[in-house]
Every structure is written in C-alpha cells, then in structure tokens.
XYZ file of C-alpha atoms in Angstrom:
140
model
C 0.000 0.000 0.000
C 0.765 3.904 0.767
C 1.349 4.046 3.578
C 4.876 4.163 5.303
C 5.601 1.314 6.898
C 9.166 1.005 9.829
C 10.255 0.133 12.818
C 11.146 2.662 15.618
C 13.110 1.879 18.281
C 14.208 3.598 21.603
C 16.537 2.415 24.420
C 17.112 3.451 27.817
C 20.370 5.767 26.931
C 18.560 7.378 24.073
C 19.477 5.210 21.677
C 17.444 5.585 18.485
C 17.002 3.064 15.616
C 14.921 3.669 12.365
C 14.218 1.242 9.988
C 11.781 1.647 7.016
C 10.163 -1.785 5.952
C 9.019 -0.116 2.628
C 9.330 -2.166 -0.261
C 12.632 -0.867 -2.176
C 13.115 1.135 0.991
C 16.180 0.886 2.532
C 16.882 3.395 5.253
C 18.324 2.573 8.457
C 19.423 5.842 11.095
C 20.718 5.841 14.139
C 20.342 8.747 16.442
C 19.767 9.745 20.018
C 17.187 11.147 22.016
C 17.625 12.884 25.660
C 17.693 9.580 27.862
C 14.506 10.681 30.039
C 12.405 10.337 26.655
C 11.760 6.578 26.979
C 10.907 7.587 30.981
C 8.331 10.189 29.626
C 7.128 7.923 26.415
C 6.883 5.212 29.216
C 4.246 8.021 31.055
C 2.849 8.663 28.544
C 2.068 4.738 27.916
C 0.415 4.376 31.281
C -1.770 7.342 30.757
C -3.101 6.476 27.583
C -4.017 3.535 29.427
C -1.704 1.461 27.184
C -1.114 -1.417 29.803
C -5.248 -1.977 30.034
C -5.603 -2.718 26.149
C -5.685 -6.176 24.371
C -3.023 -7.115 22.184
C -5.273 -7.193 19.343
C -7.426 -3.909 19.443
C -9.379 -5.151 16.224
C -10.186 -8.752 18.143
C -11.889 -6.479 21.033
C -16.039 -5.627 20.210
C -16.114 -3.144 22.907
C -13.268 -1.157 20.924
C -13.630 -2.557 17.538
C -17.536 -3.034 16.731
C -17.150 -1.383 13.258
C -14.402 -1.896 10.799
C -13.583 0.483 8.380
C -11.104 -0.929 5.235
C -8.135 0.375 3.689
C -6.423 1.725 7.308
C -3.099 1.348 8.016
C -2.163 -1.026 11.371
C 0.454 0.025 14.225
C 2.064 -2.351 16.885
C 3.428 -0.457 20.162
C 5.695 -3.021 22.155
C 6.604 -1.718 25.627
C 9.508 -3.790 27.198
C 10.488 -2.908 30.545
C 9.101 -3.731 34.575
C 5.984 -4.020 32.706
C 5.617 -5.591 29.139
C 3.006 -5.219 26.864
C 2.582 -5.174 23.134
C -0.799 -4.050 21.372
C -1.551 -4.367 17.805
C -3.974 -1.778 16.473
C -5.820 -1.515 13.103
C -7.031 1.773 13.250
C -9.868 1.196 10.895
C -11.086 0.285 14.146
C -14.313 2.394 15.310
C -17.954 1.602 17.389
C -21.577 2.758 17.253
C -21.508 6.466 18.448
C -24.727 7.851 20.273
C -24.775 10.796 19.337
C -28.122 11.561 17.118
C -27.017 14.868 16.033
C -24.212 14.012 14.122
C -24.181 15.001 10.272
C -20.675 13.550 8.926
C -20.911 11.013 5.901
C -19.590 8.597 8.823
C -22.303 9.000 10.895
C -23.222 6.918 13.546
C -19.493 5.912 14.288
C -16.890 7.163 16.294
C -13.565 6.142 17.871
C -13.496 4.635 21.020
C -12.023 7.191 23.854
C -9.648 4.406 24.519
C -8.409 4.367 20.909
C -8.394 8.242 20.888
C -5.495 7.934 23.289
C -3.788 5.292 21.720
C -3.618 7.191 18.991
C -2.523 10.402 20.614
C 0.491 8.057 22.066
C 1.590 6.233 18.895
C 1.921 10.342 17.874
C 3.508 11.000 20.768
C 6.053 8.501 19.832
C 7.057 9.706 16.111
C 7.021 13.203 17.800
C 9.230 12.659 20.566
C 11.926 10.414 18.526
C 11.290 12.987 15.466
C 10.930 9.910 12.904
C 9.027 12.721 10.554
C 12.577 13.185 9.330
C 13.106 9.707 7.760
C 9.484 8.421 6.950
C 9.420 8.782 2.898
C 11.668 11.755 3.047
C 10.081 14.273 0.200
C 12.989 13.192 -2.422
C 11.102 9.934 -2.546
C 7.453 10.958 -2.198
C-alpha cells in the first residue's frame, strides 16, 4: 500500500534506531534522544491507558464493533518492569450515540480508549522525530 511502513526503536540511553520496511526502501538511522524520553514515552504509555488494552485492538467488540477498510495497522511493544505489546488496526471504530451528528460517517466514532492510543503512537514519532526519515520528500 501507501502508507509508510518502519520500525522505531528507543533504548534506555537514548538510543534511536529507524528502519523503514518499505518495499525498495532501505533506510536505516541511528540517532539519540535525551535519555529521560523513553521515561516520559513510558508516562505517557500508562496514561493512555496502554497497559489496560488487548493485544489485538481489532479482536476487542467493545473497541472494535465497526471496521472500516483500507487503514493502516500500528504495533506499540513496551519492554520494561511491565511488558506489553498491542496491535492496532485503526480502521477500528464503534456505534456512536450521538443523534445529532451530520458527517458522511455518521453513527461511528472512535473509542475514547483508541483516541489515546492514537494520541500516544503520535507522541512517539514526535518525541523520537521519525518525521525526518518516513518517505523523506525526495522519494514521495
């Protein structure tokens, strides 16, 4: 498909790894991040409620009643004191109840849950600054 696809990495001194898994992509970057980063992604994790979610977001009704096609997936792994790894479509979407909605989706909405796993996944790329090396604009 479209959209970008890589693996972003951080480690506990900073450390960070970029790889794109585009096909006839090969970009791989090192760089470093202020050391407290993975501390505050970490936070951020635990506030999002990260730790609470399954591991398969779309295998959840609660979160996932509706599926929308064509949306591009993201995995968040966590390793650390606590461990957790959640895969999530974000085509993913449930029965809103709110009658006065006029979008051409209506009816559906994101889960709040999802709303803040989404806000962390951008917290990620923002913090680690992996704008730079997704399809840099000499290759879009």
């Amino acid at each position: 498909g479209t959209c970008p696809a890589y693996r972003l990495r951080i480690a506990r001194d900073g450390g960070v790894d970029f790889q794109s898994r585009n096909p006839g992509e090969s970009t791989r970057v090192r760089d470093t991040v202020a050391p407290q980063t993975l501390g505050d992604l970490i936070g951020a994790a635990d506030r999002a409620g990260f730790f609470g979610l399954p591991t398969r977001v779309d295998s959840d009704r609660e979160l996932c009643a509706v599926t929308a096609t064509d949306h591009p997936s993201v995995t968040i792994t966590v390793f650390g004191a606590t461990t957790s790894a959640v895969h999530y479509y974000t085509g993913c979407y449930i029965r809103s109840t709110d009658s006065t909605s006029t979008s051409p989706a209506a009816g559906i909405t994101r889960h709040p849950r999802l709303t803040r796993l989404s806000a962390f996944a951008n917290a990620i790329d923002s913090a680690l600054g992996s704008a730079r090396w997704v399809r840099p604009a000499a290759r879009r």
